[in-house]
Amino acid sequence: DAGVIQSPRHEVTEMGQEVTLRCKPISGHDYLFWYRQTMMRGLELLIYFNNNVPIDDSGMPEDRFSAKMPNASFSTLKIQPSEPRDSAVYFCASRRETGELFFGEGSRLTVL
Amino acid sequence: QKEVEQDPGPLSVPEGAIVSLNCTYSNSAFQYFMWYRQYSRKGPELLMYTYSSGNKEDGRFTAQVDKSSKYISLFIRDSQPSDSATYLCAMSAYSSASKIIFGSGTRLSIRP
């Protein structure tokens, strides 16, 4: 099993640009999560999906952030327009109905 | 006040020492407690999983939960340089809970 796959691994962009982060969950996993990790705030849950449907987006910081899951094997997290304070490592994670949460290796975003 | 508090460290100990990592929490509904290990530039990986109060041992690792004090610990015996990583505590109210709350992580370094 390839695990959770995220792309890009690193992204450097300028303030105001659109950023799209991608995630392929583990096959057969019903839940997909997007987290953001910073030194100041630790690991924060942004949004999660169950069977491709967004269930809880209360962690999304503001309207500049949006996430989609068009099918069971793909999800995107989009930031438009990006700001320097969005700089962080963004993790995607997936799991079955019950059981261990598996994380991808993260997308490190730097907004200049 | 954060729901989960964890000393960020860094913590540096010599090889072979016993390491104690701790978290406190405020939500008495938490019943499931986890420890994740995160190596540099990688995603977190589940290390230990316990339910309610008590101890659980797995090799050199022991997880301890004291619900009356809202305090959890992870002990590492005979620490090795390969144990150098960031350790995050995590907890949830239900086994299938989608909202897992993470501590901010303690950075641990084992000196050879």
Short mmCIF file of C-alpha atoms in Angstrom, two decimals:
data_model
loop_
_atom_site.label_atom_id
_atom_site.label_comp_id
_atom_site.label_asym_id
_atom_site.label_seq_id
_atom_site.Cartn_x
_atom_site.Cartn_y
_atom_site.Cartn_z
CA ASP A 1 0.00 0.00 0.00
CA ALA A 2 1.41 3.38 -1.02
CA GLY A 3 -0.01 5.27 1.94
CA VAL A 4 -1.51 8.75 1.80
CA ILE A 5 0.04 10.69 -1.06
CA GLN A 6 0.27 14.47 -1.02
CA SER A 7 1.50 16.94 -3.59
CA PRO A 8 3.32 19.20 -3.89
CA ARG A 9 5.77 18.46 -1.05
CA HIS A 10 6.96 22.06 -1.11
CA GLU A 11 5.31 25.18 -2.45
CA VAL A 12 6.67 28.71 -2.40
CA THR A 13 4.35 31.39 -3.67
CA GLU A 14 3.73 35.08 -3.41
CA MET A 15 1.02 36.73 -1.43
CA GLY A 16 -2.23 36.91 -3.37
CA GLN A 17 -1.58 33.83 -5.48
CA GLU A 18 -3.86 30.80 -5.52
CA VAL A 19 -2.51 27.63 -3.92
CA THR A 20 -3.88 24.14 -4.51
CA LEU A 21 -2.77 21.20 -2.40
CA ARG A 22 -3.65 17.66 -3.43
CA CYS A 23 -4.23 14.41 -1.59
CA LYS A 24 -4.79 10.79 -2.53
CA PRO A 25 -6.06 8.81 0.48
CA ILE A 26 -5.43 5.14 1.12
CA SER A 27 -7.77 2.99 -0.96
CA GLY A 28 -10.77 1.82 1.04
CA HIS A 29 -10.58 4.57 3.65
CA ASP A 30 -13.91 6.29 4.24
CA TYR A 31 -12.63 9.36 6.06
CA LEU A 32 -10.28 12.06 4.83
CA PHE A 33 -8.89 14.87 6.97
CA TRP A 34 -6.98 18.06 6.26
CA TYR A 35 -4.75 19.38 9.07
CA ARG A 36 -2.47 22.37 9.34
CA GLN A 37 0.65 22.34 11.53
CA THR A 38 2.51 25.42 12.77
CA MET A 39 4.95 25.97 15.60
CA MET A 40 2.55 28.36 17.30
CA ARG A 41 -0.70 26.42 17.02
CA GLY A 42 0.41 22.80 16.60
CA LEU A 43 -1.71 20.41 14.56
CA GLU A 44 -5.16 21.81 13.79
CA LEU A 45 -8.02 20.05 12.05
CA LEU A 46 -9.31 22.15 9.15
CA ILE A 47 -11.98 19.94 7.58
CA TYR A 48 -12.91 16.30 7.20
CA PHE A 49 -14.91 14.26 4.71
CA ASN A 50 -16.85 11.02 5.09
CA ASN A 51 -17.55 9.14 1.87
CA ASN A 52 -16.55 12.25 -0.11
CA VAL A 53 -19.03 14.50 1.74
CA PRO A 54 -17.70 17.39 3.87
CA ILE A 55 -18.84 16.78 7.45
CA ASP A 56 -17.17 19.44 9.55
CA ASP A 57 -15.40 22.50 8.17
CA SER A 58 -15.47 24.50 11.40
CA GLY A 59 -11.68 24.52 11.47
CA MET A 60 -11.30 26.27 8.14
CA PRO A 61 -9.84 29.63 9.13
CA GLU A 62 -11.74 31.81 6.67
CA ASP A 63 -13.46 31.96 3.30
CA ARG A 64 -10.14 32.04 1.50
CA PHE A 65 -9.86 28.33 2.26
CA SER A 66 -11.92 25.72 0.44
CA ALA A 67 -11.71 21.95 0.11
CA LYS A 68 -13.26 19.45 -2.24
CA MET A 69 -13.39 15.70 -2.62
CA PRO A 70 -14.79 14.90 -6.06
CA ASN A 71 -14.23 11.16 -5.65
CA ALA A 72 -12.97 8.59 -3.15
CA SER A 73 -9.38 8.82 -4.34
CA PHE A 74 -8.75 12.54 -4.57
CA SER A 75 -9.12 15.71 -2.52
CA THR A 76 -7.90 19.29 -2.85
CA LEU A 77 -7.36 22.12 -0.41
CA LYS A 78 -7.33 25.52 -2.06
CA ILE A 79 -6.27 28.88 -0.66
CA GLN A 80 -7.24 31.94 -2.67
CA PRO A 81 -5.81 34.50 -2.20
CA SER A 82 -2.90 33.26 -0.12
CA GLU A 83 -1.35 35.33 2.70
CA PRO A 84 1.98 35.03 4.56
CA ARG A 85 0.17 33.82 7.69
CA ASP A 86 -0.98 30.76 5.73
CA SER A 87 2.60 29.49 5.72
CA ALA A 88 2.52 26.08 7.42
CA VAL A 89 2.73 22.37 6.76
CA TYR A 90 -0.57 20.99 5.54
CA PHE A 91 -1.26 17.32 6.19
CA CYS A 92 -3.83 15.05 4.68
CA ALA A 93 -4.83 11.93 6.63
CA SER A 94 -7.26 9.08 6.07
CA ARG A 95 -8.75 6.16 7.95
CA ARG A 96 -11.47 3.55 7.81
CA GLU A 97 -14.72 3.87 9.84
CA THR A 98 -12.72 2.91 12.92
CA GLY A 99 -9.03 2.48 13.33
CA GLU A 100 -5.74 4.21 12.94
CA LEU A 101 -5.37 7.59 11.29
CA PHE A 102 -2.69 7.55 8.58
CA PHE A 103 -0.97 10.79 7.61
CA GLY A 104 0.71 11.80 4.40
CA GLU A 105 4.15 13.40 4.45
CA GLY A 106 2.72 16.89 4.24
CA SER A 107 2.87 19.89 1.91
CA ARG A 108 5.13 22.66 3.18
CA LEU A 109 3.72 26.00 2.08
CA THR A 110 5.62 29.27 2.19
CA VAL A 111 3.80 32.43 1.21
CA LEU A 112 6.11 35.39 0.68
CA GLN B 1 -7.11 27.69 27.46
CA LYS B 2 -6.31 24.91 24.99
CA GLU B 3 -8.13 21.60 25.40
CA VAL B 4 -4.80 19.76 25.38
CA GLU B 5 -1.58 21.19 26.81
CA GLN B 6 1.84 19.78 26.06
CA ASP B 7 5.27 21.17 26.89
CA PRO B 8 6.99 21.85 23.55
CA GLY B 9 10.48 21.18 24.91
CA PRO B 10 13.00 20.70 23.45
CA LEU B 11 14.02 17.83 25.70
CA SER B 12 17.54 16.43 25.37
CA VAL B 13 18.65 13.30 27.24
CA PRO B 14 21.59 10.87 26.95
CA GLU B 15 21.18 7.51 25.27
CA GLY B 16 19.85 4.87 27.64
CA ALA B 17 17.94 7.33 29.85
CA ILE B 18 14.28 6.98 30.75
CA VAL B 19 12.18 9.66 29.07
CA SER B 20 8.89 10.97 30.42
CA LEU B 21 6.55 12.95 28.17
CA ASN B 22 3.32 14.40 29.48
CA CYS B 23 0.06 16.08 28.51
CA THR B 24 -2.79 17.58 30.45
CA TYR B 25 -6.30 18.09 29.18
CA SER B 26 -9.47 19.86 30.23
CA ASN B 27 -12.29 17.93 28.54
CA SER B 28 -13.53 15.15 30.83
CA ALA B 29 -15.33 13.52 27.88
CA PHE B 30 -12.03 12.29 26.43
CA GLN B 31 -11.74 8.53 26.76
CA TYR B 32 -9.33 7.53 24.00
CA PHE B 33 -5.73 8.61 24.27
CA MET B 34 -3.00 8.31 21.69
CA TRP B 35 0.65 9.12 21.25
CA TYR B 36 1.99 9.92 17.80
CA ARG B 37 5.64 10.13 16.79
CA GLN B 38 6.69 12.56 14.10
CA TYR B 39 10.12 12.48 12.53
CA SER B 40 11.49 15.61 10.92
CA ARG B 41 9.71 16.47 7.66
CA LYS B 42 7.40 13.48 7.96
CA GLY B 43 3.77 12.98 8.95
CA PRO B 44 2.80 11.79 12.44
CA GLU B 45 2.59 8.01 13.00
CA LEU B 46 0.53 6.30 15.69
CA LEU B 47 2.75 4.93 18.45
CA MET B 48 0.40 3.99 21.30
CA TYR B 49 -3.37 3.85 21.80
CA THR B 50 -5.12 3.47 25.16
CA TYR B 51 -8.66 3.56 26.42
CA SER B 52 -9.68 5.17 29.73
CA SER B 53 -7.38 5.04 32.74
CA GLY B 54 -4.49 2.68 33.29
CA ASN B 55 -1.22 1.61 31.75
CA LYS B 56 -0.32 0.01 28.45
CA GLU B 57 3.10 -1.33 27.58
CA ASP B 58 4.60 -2.01 24.17
CA GLY B 59 8.27 -2.90 24.18
CA ARG B 60 10.25 0.05 25.51
CA PHE B 61 7.16 2.29 25.53
CA THR B 62 4.58 2.65 28.30
CA ALA B 63 1.51 4.85 28.06
CA GLN B 64 -0.19 5.91 31.27
CA VAL B 65 -3.56 7.62 31.70
CA ASP B 66 -4.87 9.22 34.89
CA LYS B 67 -8.36 10.45 34.10
CA SER B 68 -8.94 11.74 37.64
CA SER B 69 -6.07 14.20 37.15
CA LYS B 70 -6.64 14.64 33.41
CA TYR B 71 -3.01 13.73 32.85
CA ILE B 72 -1.39 11.32 30.41
CA SER B 73 2.22 10.21 30.10
CA LEU B 74 4.48 8.33 27.72
CA PHE B 75 7.59 6.67 29.12
CA ILE B 76 10.45 5.51 26.93
CA ARG B 77 12.93 3.10 28.53
CA ASP B 78 16.48 2.58 27.30
CA SER B 79 16.11 5.52 24.92
CA GLN B 80 17.90 5.31 21.58
CA PRO B 81 19.06 8.03 19.16
CA SER B 82 16.41 6.68 16.75
CA ASP B 83 13.78 7.82 19.27
CA SER B 84 14.69 11.43 18.50
CA ALA B 85 11.49 12.93 17.12
CA THR B 86 8.53 15.08 18.09
CA TYR B 87 5.94 13.28 20.20
CA LEU B 88 2.32 14.44 20.03
CA CYS B 89 -0.37 13.38 22.42
CA ALA B 90 -3.89 13.13 21.03
CA MET B 91 -7.30 12.33 22.42
CA SER B 92 -10.93 11.90 21.50
CA ALA B 93 -14.26 11.23 23.14
CA TYR B 94 -15.20 8.17 21.07
CA SER B 95 -13.23 5.42 19.37
CA SER B 96 -14.65 6.37 16.01
CA ALA B 97 -14.64 10.07 16.77
CA SER B 98 -13.58 12.09 13.85
CA LYS B 99 -12.44 14.98 15.95
CA ILE B 100 -9.11 14.01 17.43
CA ILE B 101 -7.50 16.84 19.38
CA PHE B 102 -3.70 16.97 19.27
CA GLY B 103 -1.21 18.49 21.65
CA SER B 104 1.37 20.78 20.14
CA GLY B 105 4.13 18.17 20.47
CA THR B 106 7.34 17.77 22.48
CA ARG B 107 10.60 17.72 20.57
CA LEU B 108 12.88 15.00 21.95
CA SER B 109 16.56 14.53 21.23
CA ILE B 110 18.55 11.49 22.41
CA ARG B 111 22.29 12.17 22.60
CA PRO B 112 24.56 9.21 21.65
#
